[in-house]
Coordinates of C-alpha atoms in Angstrom, one line a residue:
M93 CA 57.0 114.0 43.9
K94 CA 58.6 112.4 40.9
I95 CA 62.1 111.2 41.8
A96 CA 64.6 109.5 39.5
D97 CA 64.9 105.7 39.8
K98 CA 65.4 102.7 37.5
N99 CA 62.1 103.5 35.8
T100 CA 62.3 107.3 35.8
K101 CA 65.3 109.0 34.2
A102 CA 66.6 112.2 35.8
V103 CA 67.3 113.5 32.3
D104 CA 63.7 113.1 31.3
L105 CA 62.5 114.9 34.4
V106 CA 64.8 117.9 33.7
R107 CA 64.0 118.0 30.0
E108 CA 60.3 118.1 30.8
A109 CA 60.8 120.9 33.3
L110 CA 62.9 122.9 30.8
E111 CA 60.3 122.4 28.0
K112 CA 57.6 123.7 30.3
A113 CA 59.7 126.7 31.2
K114 CA 59.9 127.5 27.5
E115 CA 56.2 126.9 27.1
F116 CA 55.4 129.4 29.9
E117 CA 58.2 131.8 29.0
D118 CA 55.8 134.7 28.8
Y119 CA 55.1 134.4 32.6
H120 CA 58.7 135.4 33.2
C121 CA 59.1 133.1 36.2
F122 CA 62.9 132.9 35.6
I123 CA 65.6 135.5 35.3
S124 CA 68.1 133.0 33.9
M125 CA 68.1 129.3 33.0
N126 CA 70.6 126.7 34.0
E127 CA 69.9 124.2 31.1
A128 CA 73.4 122.8 30.3
R129 CA 74.5 122.3 33.8
A130 CA 71.1 120.9 34.8
L131 CA 71.2 118.2 32.1
E132 CA 74.8 117.4 33.0
R133 CA 73.9 116.8 36.6
A134 CA 70.8 114.7 35.6
K135 CA 73.0 112.5 33.4
A136 CA 75.4 111.9 36.3
I137 CA 72.5 110.9 38.5
D138 CA 71.2 108.4 35.9
E139 CA 74.6 106.9 35.6
K140 CA 74.8 106.4 39.4
I141 CA 71.4 104.7 39.4
T142 CA 72.5 102.4 36.5
R143 CA 75.6 101.4 38.5
G144 CA 73.5 100.7 41.5
E145 CA 75.0 103.5 43.6
K146 CA 73.1 105.4 46.3
V147 CA 71.4 108.5 45.2
G148 CA 69.7 111.2 47.3
R149 CA 66.1 111.7 48.4
L150 CA 65.5 114.3 45.7
A151 CA 67.4 112.5 42.9
G152 CA 66.8 114.2 39.6
V153 CA 64.0 116.5 41.0
P154 CA 64.1 119.8 39.1
Y155 CA 63.6 123.0 41.2
A156 CA 63.6 126.8 40.8
L157 CA 66.0 128.8 42.9
K158 CA 64.9 132.2 44.0
D159 CA 67.6 134.5 42.7
N160 CA 68.7 135.8 46.1
Y161 CA 70.2 132.4 47.0
L162 CA 73.9 132.4 46.1
S163 CA 75.1 129.5 43.9
R164 CA 78.2 129.0 41.8
E165 CA 76.0 128.0 38.9
G166 CA 75.3 131.2 36.9
V167 CA 75.0 134.6 38.4
T168 CA 73.1 135.8 41.5
T169 CA 71.4 139.0 40.8
A170 CA 68.7 139.4 43.5
A171 CA 66.7 140.9 40.6
A172 CA 68.7 144.1 41.0
R173 CA 70.9 146.1 38.6
M174 CA 73.4 146.3 41.4
L175 CA 74.2 142.6 41.0
D176 CA 73.3 142.3 37.3
N177 CA 76.5 140.2 36.6
F178 CA 77.6 138.9 40.0
P179 CA 79.2 135.4 39.8
S180 CA 78.9 134.1 43.4
P181 CA 82.1 132.7 45.0
I182 CA 80.0 130.5 47.3
T183 CA 76.9 128.3 47.4
A184 CA 74.2 128.9 50.0
T185 CA 74.0 126.2 52.7
A186 CA 70.3 125.4 51.8
V187 CA 71.2 125.0 48.2
A188 CA 74.2 122.7 49.0
K189 CA 72.0 120.5 51.2
L190 CA 69.3 120.1 48.5
E191 CA 71.8 119.4 45.7
A192 CA 73.6 116.9 47.9
E193 CA 70.3 115.0 47.9
G194 CA 70.2 115.1 44.1
A195 CA 67.9 118.1 43.5
I196 CA 68.7 119.9 40.2
M197 CA 68.3 123.7 39.8
I198 CA 66.9 124.4 36.3
G199 CA 66.8 128.2 36.6
R200 CA 66.9 131.3 38.9
A201 CA 63.4 132.6 39.7
N202 CA 62.4 136.2 39.5
L203 CA 61.7 138.4 42.5
D204 CA 61.3 142.0 43.7
A205 CA 64.8 143.5 43.7
Y206 CA 66.5 142.5 47.0
A207 CA 63.1 140.9 47.9
H208 CA 61.6 144.4 48.5
G209 CA 58.0 144.1 47.4
S210 CA 54.7 142.3 47.3
S211 CA 54.1 141.9 43.6
T212 CA 57.4 141.2 41.8
E213 CA 56.8 144.5 39.9
N214 CA 60.0 145.8 41.5
S215 CA 62.3 143.4 39.6
Y216 CA 65.0 145.1 37.5
F217 CA 64.2 142.4 34.9
G218 CA 60.5 143.0 34.7
P219 CA 57.6 141.4 36.6
S220 CA 56.5 137.8 36.7
H221 CA 52.8 136.9 36.1
N222 CA 50.2 135.1 38.2
A223 CA 49.8 131.5 37.2
V224 CA 46.0 131.6 37.2
D225 CA 45.4 135.1 35.7
F226 CA 48.1 136.5 33.4
E227 CA 46.9 140.1 34.0
R228 CA 47.5 139.9 37.8
V229 CA 50.6 139.9 39.9
P230 CA 52.0 136.6 41.3
G231 CA 52.7 138.2 44.6
G232 CA 56.1 139.0 46.1
S233 CA 58.8 139.0 46.7
S234 CA 59.0 135.3 45.7
G235 CA 56.5 135.6 42.8
G236 CA 58.6 133.8 40.2
S237 CA 59.1 130.8 42.5
A238 CA 55.4 130.5 43.3
S239 CA 54.3 130.9 39.7
A240 CA 56.8 128.3 38.5
V241 CA 55.4 125.7 40.9
A242 CA 51.7 126.6 40.2
L243 CA 52.4 126.3 36.4
G244 CA 53.8 122.8 36.9
I245 CA 57.3 123.8 35.6
V246 CA 59.0 122.5 38.7
Q247 CA 58.0 120.3 41.6
F248 CA 59.3 122.7 44.2
A249 CA 60.9 126.1 44.4
L250 CA 62.9 128.0 47.0
G251 CA 61.8 131.3 48.5
S252 CA 62.7 133.6 51.3
D253 CA 60.2 135.1 53.6
T254 CA 60.9 138.3 55.6
G255 CA 57.3 139.6 56.1
G256 CA 55.2 137.3 53.8
S257 CA 57.3 136.8 50.7
I258 CA 56.5 133.1 50.6
R259 CA 53.0 133.0 52.0
Q260 CA 51.5 135.7 50.0
P261 CA 52.7 134.4 46.5
A262 CA 51.6 130.9 47.6
S263 CA 48.1 132.2 48.4
Y264 CA 47.9 134.2 45.1
N265 CA 48.9 131.2 43.0
G266 CA 47.1 128.4 44.9
V267 CA 50.2 126.5 46.1
W268 CA 51.6 125.5 49.5
G269 CA 54.2 127.8 51.1
M270 CA 56.2 127.4 54.3
K271 CA 57.7 130.1 56.4
P272 CA 59.6 128.2 59.0
T273 CA 60.5 129.1 62.6
Y274 CA 63.3 131.8 62.5
G275 CA 66.6 129.9 62.4
T276 CA 65.3 126.6 61.0
V277 CA 67.3 126.9 57.8
S278 CA 70.6 128.6 57.4
R279 CA 70.7 132.1 56.0
Y280 CA 74.3 131.6 54.9
G281 CA 74.7 132.4 51.3
V282 CA 71.4 134.3 50.9
V283 CA 71.4 138.0 50.1
A284 CA 70.4 139.7 53.3
M285 CA 67.3 141.8 53.6
A286 CA 66.2 142.2 57.2
S287 CA 68.4 139.8 59.2
S288 CA 66.2 139.4 62.3
T289 CA 63.2 138.2 60.2
D290 CA 64.7 136.6 57.1
V291 CA 63.9 132.9 56.8
M292 CA 64.4 130.4 54.1
G293 CA 61.5 128.2 53.0
C294 CA 59.8 126.6 49.9
F295 CA 56.8 126.2 47.7
A296 CA 55.3 122.9 46.5
N297 CA 52.0 121.5 45.3
T298 CA 51.5 119.2 48.3
A299 CA 52.2 119.4 52.1
D300 CA 54.2 116.2 51.9
D301 CA 56.6 117.7 49.3
V302 CA 57.0 120.8 51.5
D303 CA 57.8 118.5 54.5
L304 CA 60.4 116.6 52.5
V305 CA 62.2 119.7 51.2
M306 CA 62.2 121.4 54.6
S307 CA 63.4 118.4 56.4
I308 CA 66.5 118.4 54.1
M309 CA 67.2 122.1 54.5
A310 CA 66.7 122.3 58.2
G311 CA 69.5 122.1 60.8
K312 CA 72.4 123.7 62.5
D313 CA 75.0 125.5 60.4
P314 CA 78.3 126.6 61.8
K315 CA 78.3 129.4 59.2
D316 CA 75.1 130.9 60.6
S317 CA 75.1 131.4 64.4
T318 CA 71.3 132.1 64.4
T319 CA 70.4 128.5 63.2
L320 CA 68.7 126.1 65.5
D321 CA 69.4 122.5 66.2
D322 CA 67.6 120.2 63.8
F323 CA 64.1 119.9 65.3
W324 CA 62.4 119.2 62.0
N325 CA 63.3 115.5 61.9
K326 CA 61.9 114.6 65.3
E327 CA 59.5 111.9 66.2
L328 CA 56.1 112.2 64.5
E329 CA 54.3 112.0 67.8
D330 CA 55.9 115.3 68.8
A331 CA 54.5 117.0 65.7
K332 CA 50.8 116.3 66.6
P333 CA 48.5 119.0 68.0
K334 CA 48.0 118.4 71.7
K335 CA 45.2 120.7 72.6
K336 CA 43.1 120.2 69.5
K337 CA 42.1 123.9 69.7
I338 CA 42.4 126.6 67.0
G339 CA 42.0 130.3 67.5
I340 CA 40.7 132.5 64.6
I341 CA 42.2 135.9 64.8
K342 CA 39.1 138.1 64.9
D343 CA 41.2 141.3 64.2
F344 CA 41.8 140.0 60.6
M345 CA 38.1 139.2 59.8
G346 CA 36.7 142.7 59.7
D347 CA 36.9 146.0 57.7
G348 CA 39.3 146.0 54.9
V349 CA 39.2 142.3 54.3
N350 CA 37.6 141.0 51.1
P351 CA 34.3 139.2 52.0
E352 CA 35.3 136.2 49.9
V353 CA 38.5 135.9 51.9
V354 CA 36.6 136.1 55.1
N355 CA 34.2 133.4 53.9
T356 CA 37.1 131.2 52.9
V357 CA 38.6 131.4 56.4
K358 CA 35.1 130.6 57.9
D359 CA 34.8 127.6 55.5
Y360 CA 38.2 126.4 56.5
A361 CA 37.3 126.7 60.2
A362 CA 34.1 124.7 59.6
K363 CA 36.3 121.9 58.1
M364 CA 38.5 122.1 61.2
K365 CA 35.5 121.5 63.4
K366 CA 34.5 118.5 61.3
A367 CA 38.1 117.2 61.8
G368 CA 37.6 117.3 65.6
F369 CA 39.2 120.6 66.4
E370 CA 37.6 123.1 68.7
V371 CA 37.6 126.5 67.0
E372 CA 36.9 129.9 68.5
E373 CA 37.6 133.5 67.8
I374 CA 40.4 135.3 69.7
E375 CA 41.0 139.0 69.9
M376 CA 44.6 140.2 69.5
P377 CA 44.5 144.0 69.5
I378 CA 48.3 144.2 69.2
M379 CA 47.9 142.9 65.6
K380 CA 46.9 146.3 64.3
Y381 CA 50.3 147.6 65.2
G382 CA 52.2 144.7 63.5
L383 CA 52.6 146.5 60.1
A384 CA 53.8 149.7 61.8
I385 CA 56.4 147.7 63.8
Y386 CA 57.6 145.9 60.7
Y387 CA 58.0 149.0 58.5
I388 CA 60.2 150.6 61.1
V389 CA 62.4 147.6 62.1
Q390 CA 62.6 146.1 58.6
P391 CA 63.8 149.3 56.7
A392 CA 66.3 149.9 59.5
E393 CA 67.9 146.5 58.8
V394 CA 67.5 147.0 55.1
A395 CA 69.5 150.3 55.3
S396 CA 72.2 148.5 57.2
N397 CA 72.4 145.5 54.9
L398 CA 72.4 147.5 51.7
S399 CA 75.2 149.8 52.9
R400 CA 77.7 147.3 51.5
Y401 CA 76.7 148.0 47.9
D402 CA 78.8 151.1 47.3
G403 CA 80.5 150.5 44.0
V404 CA 83.9 149.8 45.6
R405 CA 84.0 146.1 46.5
Y406 CA 81.7 144.3 44.1
G407 CA 78.6 144.7 42.0
H408 CA 77.7 147.6 39.7
R409 CA 79.8 150.7 39.5
A410 CA 78.6 153.9 37.8
A411 CA 80.6 154.9 34.7
E412 CA 80.8 158.6 34.9
I413 CA 82.5 159.2 38.3
T414 CA 84.8 162.0 39.3
D415 CA 85.5 161.4 43.0
L416 CA 84.7 158.9 45.8
D417 CA 81.5 160.7 46.6
S418 CA 80.2 160.3 43.1
V419 CA 81.2 156.6 43.2
Y420 CA 78.9 156.1 46.1
S421 CA 76.0 158.4 45.1
K422 CA 75.8 157.6 41.3
T423 CA 76.4 153.9 41.8
R424 CA 73.6 153.6 44.4
D425 CA 71.3 155.8 42.4
E426 CA 71.7 153.6 39.3
G427 CA 71.9 150.2 41.1
F428 CA 68.8 150.5 43.4
M429 CA 65.2 150.4 42.4
P430 CA 62.8 153.1 43.7
E431 CA 61.5 150.7 46.4
N432 CA 65.0 149.9 47.6
K433 CA 65.7 153.6 47.9
R434 CA 62.5 154.2 49.8
R435 CA 63.3 151.6 52.4
I436 CA 66.9 152.8 52.7
M437 CA 65.7 156.4 53.4
I438 CA 63.1 155.2 55.9
G439 CA 65.7 153.0 57.6
N440 CA 68.3 155.7 57.9
F441 CA 65.7 158.1 59.2
V442 CA 64.5 155.9 62.1
L443 CA 68.1 155.1 63.0
S444 CA 69.2 158.7 63.0
S445 CA 70.1 160.7 66.1
G446 CA 67.0 162.3 67.5
F447 CA 64.6 159.8 66.0
F448 CA 66.1 156.4 67.2
D449 CA 64.3 156.5 70.5
A450 CA 61.0 157.8 69.1
Y451 CA 60.8 155.2 66.3
Y452 CA 63.2 152.3 66.3
L453 CA 63.5 151.7 70.0
K454 CA 59.7 152.1 70.5
A455 CA 59.1 149.6 67.6
Q456 CA 61.3 147.0 69.2
K457 CA 59.4 147.4 72.5
A458 CA 56.2 147.0 70.7
R459 CA 57.6 143.9 69.0
T460 CA 58.2 142.4 72.4
L461 CA 54.5 143.0 73.3
L462 CA 53.6 141.3 70.0
I463 CA 55.7 138.2 70.9
N464 CA 54.2 138.1 74.4
A465 CA 50.6 138.2 72.9
Y466 CA 51.4 135.2 70.7
N467 CA 52.9 133.3 73.7
E468 CA 49.8 134.0 75.7
A469 CA 47.6 132.7 72.9
F470 CA 49.6 129.5 72.5
E471 CA 49.0 128.6 76.1
K472 CA 45.4 127.9 75.0
Y473 CA 45.6 127.1 71.3
D474 CA 47.7 124.8 69.2
A475 CA 47.6 127.2 66.3
L476 CA 46.1 130.4 65.1
L477 CA 44.1 130.8 61.8
C478 CA 43.7 133.8 59.6
A479 CA 44.0 134.7 55.9
V480 CA 47.3 135.3 54.2
A481 CA 46.3 138.6 52.6
P482 CA 43.3 140.9 52.7
A483 CA 42.3 140.1 49.1
P484 CA 43.1 137.8 46.1
A485 CA 45.8 138.8 43.6
F486 CA 45.5 142.3 42.3
K487 CA 46.1 143.6 38.7
F488 CA 49.4 145.0 37.5
G489 CA 49.8 148.7 38.2
E490 CA 46.9 148.7 40.6
K491 CA 49.1 149.6 43.6
T492 CA 52.5 150.4 42.2
N493 CA 52.2 154.1 42.8
D494 CA 50.7 153.8 46.3
P495 CA 53.3 152.3 48.6
L496 CA 50.9 152.4 51.6
Q497 CA 48.4 150.3 49.7
M498 CA 51.1 147.9 48.7
Y499 CA 52.4 147.6 52.3
M500 CA 48.9 146.8 53.4
E501 CA 49.1 143.5 51.5
D502 CA 51.5 142.4 54.3
V503 CA 49.2 143.3 57.2
M504 CA 48.4 139.6 58.1
S505 CA 51.7 138.1 57.2
V506 CA 54.2 140.4 59.0
P507 CA 53.2 139.7 62.7
P508 CA 54.4 136.0 62.7
S509 CA 57.6 137.2 61.1
M510 CA 58.3 139.8 63.8
A511 CA 57.8 137.1 66.4
G512 CA 60.0 134.5 64.6
L513 CA 57.1 132.0 64.4
P514 CA 56.4 129.4 61.8
A515 CA 53.5 130.1 59.4
L516 CA 52.1 127.9 56.7
A517 CA 50.1 129.1 53.7
A518 CA 47.7 126.4 52.4
P519 CA 45.3 126.6 49.4
A520 CA 41.7 126.9 50.8
G521 CA 39.4 128.2 48.1
K522 CA 38.8 130.5 45.1
S523 CA 37.1 133.8 44.5
K524 CA 34.1 134.1 42.2
D525 CA 36.6 135.1 39.5
G526 CA 38.5 131.8 40.0
L527 CA 41.4 133.5 41.9
P528 CA 43.1 131.3 44.5
I529 CA 42.7 132.2 48.2
G530 CA 45.0 130.8 50.9
I531 CA 44.7 130.5 54.6
Q532 CA 47.5 130.9 57.1
L533 CA 48.2 128.7 60.1
V534 CA 50.6 130.2 62.7
G535 CA 52.0 128.1 65.6
P536 CA 54.6 128.4 68.4
R537 CA 58.3 128.2 67.7
K538 CA 59.3 124.8 66.3
S539 CA 55.8 123.7 65.6
D540 CA 56.4 123.8 61.8
Q541 CA 55.6 120.1 61.2
M542 CA 52.5 120.3 63.4
L543 CA 51.1 123.0 61.2
L544 CA 51.7 120.8 58.2
N545 CA 50.0 117.9 59.9
I546 CA 47.0 120.0 60.8
A547 CA 46.7 121.3 57.2
K548 CA 47.1 117.8 55.8
T549 CA 44.2 116.6 58.0
I550 CA 41.9 119.5 56.9
A551 CA 42.8 118.9 53.2
E552 CA 41.2 115.4 53.5
V553 CA 37.9 116.8 55.0
K554 CA 35.1 117.0 52.4

């Protein structure tokens, strides 16, 4: 990672990033730019270096901020009309930590509105594009962030991952993406989607850069009671695999998975064996229920979290209103995208009287069975290996009108999210058309750095 010092000016790093953002403007990685403020902060860092003052570990490093992180610089839209012009009164804890170390936000990255989607086609401001193939989606919901890193605009970018929103775009664009253990990074100041699975992570071009960024963001936050004590910055010895055994999830290697994806996972497993790991298949039948569990629990939490957007307190308000009922109905009709409305309706249905026990309660019980299955697997294996998604990036419009097909993109990424486990997406190969294919490593809670260490080891195997 290029960091400002006596020989490298922060202003030059920021200008280079801004120029690249303009060069790749057609990819629509960003909703808004932060040019003036970014250059101002870079100049201040250069002056500190000139005076011999201490600067942070990310001094002058430009980054892209997924636009569901609140920051006082610019407006936080969550790519939704509802927050089209919302100036945040606070800064997210993760953002504050990074900027205290000298990182400089050059722009707000595009996403599916409220992070609801797997393609960035649900953004109110229009979709982003895949960094490798302009005609294909970059994945979602953090598509803009992943594309910005893959295009070389920024050295890292922030994302949020509720059911695969970091890992899937990372795989589609050929970069590294980290979904940490639930509670590793504070959720304070991030627009809520599904509070029991939302995690804050990042994209980068190397595992070391991911490690550095995550080590800065991790830690306890008194503003978020779900955060864990800082386990990231522990002794390196504690982050090494102990069993040297990896389980390949057999349930994700069969029908419905692109053969090129299956072969990529097999090739990666072969490299693991060369690196000294024992690799064997493991059957986890509960995995086939993961998607069903997720799309009951997640919409229920979405419906709850989005109930605050009513046109009364903040955000968009419809113009032609006659009474309180029309304030609510018209505002929410105009402010939400179709996918937002779909999830709100599903969520309210599964939470409603008469259906709560049949759907939501049963899904939470199944979620416990899923967690237990993972715990049982980790008694034998250091980590589990599978693909990130069933296929490489798809073309625009291919799945837009078929929500079930779109939801199937998450079939491999949602189970770790429901269990609160760390999951790492690492570049692993390419399809015959040159499209990136990533693998996914899943480990026990707080094994985040171990997953990075395993992946770094495999990356060196020829």
